[in-house]
mmCIF file of C-alpha atoms in Angstrom:
data_model
loop_
_atom_site.group_PDB
_atom_site.id
_atom_site.type_symbol
_atom_site.label_atom_id
_atom_site.label_comp_id
_atom_site.label_asym_id
_atom_site.label_seq_id
_atom_site.Cartn_x
_atom_site.Cartn_y
_atom_site.Cartn_z
ATOM 1 C CA MET A 1 126.943 130.861 81.788
ATOM 2 C CA GLY A 2 126.691 132.791 85.012
ATOM 3 C CA VAL A 3 123.272 131.462 86.037
ATOM 4 C CA PRO A 4 123.169 130.257 89.669
ATOM 5 C CA THR A 5 122.266 126.578 89.634
ATOM 6 C CA VAL A 6 121.835 123.834 92.204
ATOM 7 C CA THR A 7 121.182 120.200 91.339
ATOM 8 C CA VAL A 8 119.217 118.014 93.757
ATOM 9 C CA CYS A 9 119.796 114.259 93.912
ATOM 10 C CA THR A 10 119.515 111.430 96.397
ATOM 11 C CA ASP A 11 122.577 110.081 98.159
ATOM 12 C CA ALA A 12 122.456 106.908 96.032
ATOM 13 C CA PHE A 13 123.253 109.029 92.970
ATOM 14 C CA MET A 14 125.740 111.493 94.447
ATOM 15 C CA SER A 15 128.795 109.841 92.898
ATOM 16 C CA LEU A 16 127.129 109.784 89.495
ATOM 17 C CA ALA A 17 126.046 113.424 89.805
ATOM 18 C CA ARG A 18 129.564 114.533 90.733
ATOM 19 C CA GLU A 19 131.141 112.490 87.917
ATOM 20 C CA GLU A 20 128.700 113.826 85.331
ATOM 21 C CA SER A 21 129.204 117.407 86.471
ATOM 22 C CA LYS A 22 132.944 116.955 85.887
ATOM 23 C CA ASN A 23 132.370 115.278 82.511
ATOM 24 C CA LEU A 24 130.152 118.175 81.439
ATOM 25 C CA GLY A 25 132.761 120.761 82.427
ATOM 26 C CA MET A 26 131.062 121.870 85.657
ATOM 27 C CA PRO A 27 133.232 120.396 88.412
ATOM 28 C CA GLU A 28 132.070 123.025 90.906
ATOM 29 C CA LEU A 29 128.345 122.386 90.332
ATOM 30 C CA ARG A 30 126.471 122.792 93.587
ATOM 31 C CA ILE A 31 124.663 119.596 94.499
ATOM 32 C CA VAL A 32 122.147 119.183 97.307
ATOM 33 C CA VAL A 33 121.790 115.625 98.524
ATOM 34 C CA VAL A 34 118.665 114.098 100.069
ATOM 35 C CA LYS A 35 118.329 110.681 101.645
ATOM 36 C CA HIS A 36 117.448 107.835 99.265
ATOM 37 C CA PRO A 37 114.857 106.542 98.525
ATOM 38 C CA LEU A 38 111.975 108.926 98.029
ATOM 39 C CA GLY A 39 109.622 106.469 96.330
ATOM 40 C CA GLY A 40 107.438 104.550 98.755
ATOM 41 C CA GLU A 41 108.225 106.888 101.631
ATOM 42 C CA PRO A 42 105.439 108.512 103.683
ATOM 43 C CA VAL A 43 104.426 111.932 102.375
ATOM 44 C CA ASP A 44 105.398 113.650 105.632
ATOM 45 C CA GLY A 45 108.927 112.262 105.400
ATOM 46 C CA VAL A 46 109.337 113.370 101.798
ATOM 47 C CA LEU A 47 108.038 116.844 102.660
ATOM 48 C CA GLN A 48 110.516 117.104 105.526
ATOM 49 C CA ARG A 49 113.395 116.142 103.238
ATOM 50 C CA GLY A 50 112.146 118.713 100.734
ATOM 51 C CA ARG A 51 112.109 121.452 103.354
ATOM 52 C CA LEU A 52 115.672 120.657 104.356
ATOM 53 C CA ALA A 53 116.775 120.535 100.728
ATOM 54 C CA LEU A 54 115.050 123.847 99.977
ATOM 55 C CA GLU A 55 117.120 125.621 102.608
ATOM 56 C CA GLN A 56 120.296 124.256 101.025
ATOM 57 C CA VAL A 57 119.132 125.105 97.495
ATOM 58 C CA LEU A 58 118.336 128.687 98.487
ATOM 59 C CA HIS A 59 121.723 129.015 100.157
ATOM 60 C CA GLY A 60 123.436 127.612 97.063
ATOM 61 C CA LEU A 61 121.637 130.069 94.818
ATOM 62 C CA THR A 62 122.310 133.132 96.943
ATOM 63 C CA HIS A 63 125.846 132.656 98.331
ATOM 64 C CA GLU A 64 129.247 132.386 96.738
ATOM 65 C CA ALA A 65 130.767 128.921 96.509
#
């Protein structure tokens, strides 16, 4: 629909995310991957992963594929 979009998932679900994007007719969907798991991880580690993911999300939203 022309709306820049980036999906964020953990590496454990990357294959599923890619397969579903194809099944839903969006094979070029931009996906940012973070290390699994997030649950049970120290807050500082999760925040660091979030910062790294944010950079990739912003790039995905503002640059051509």
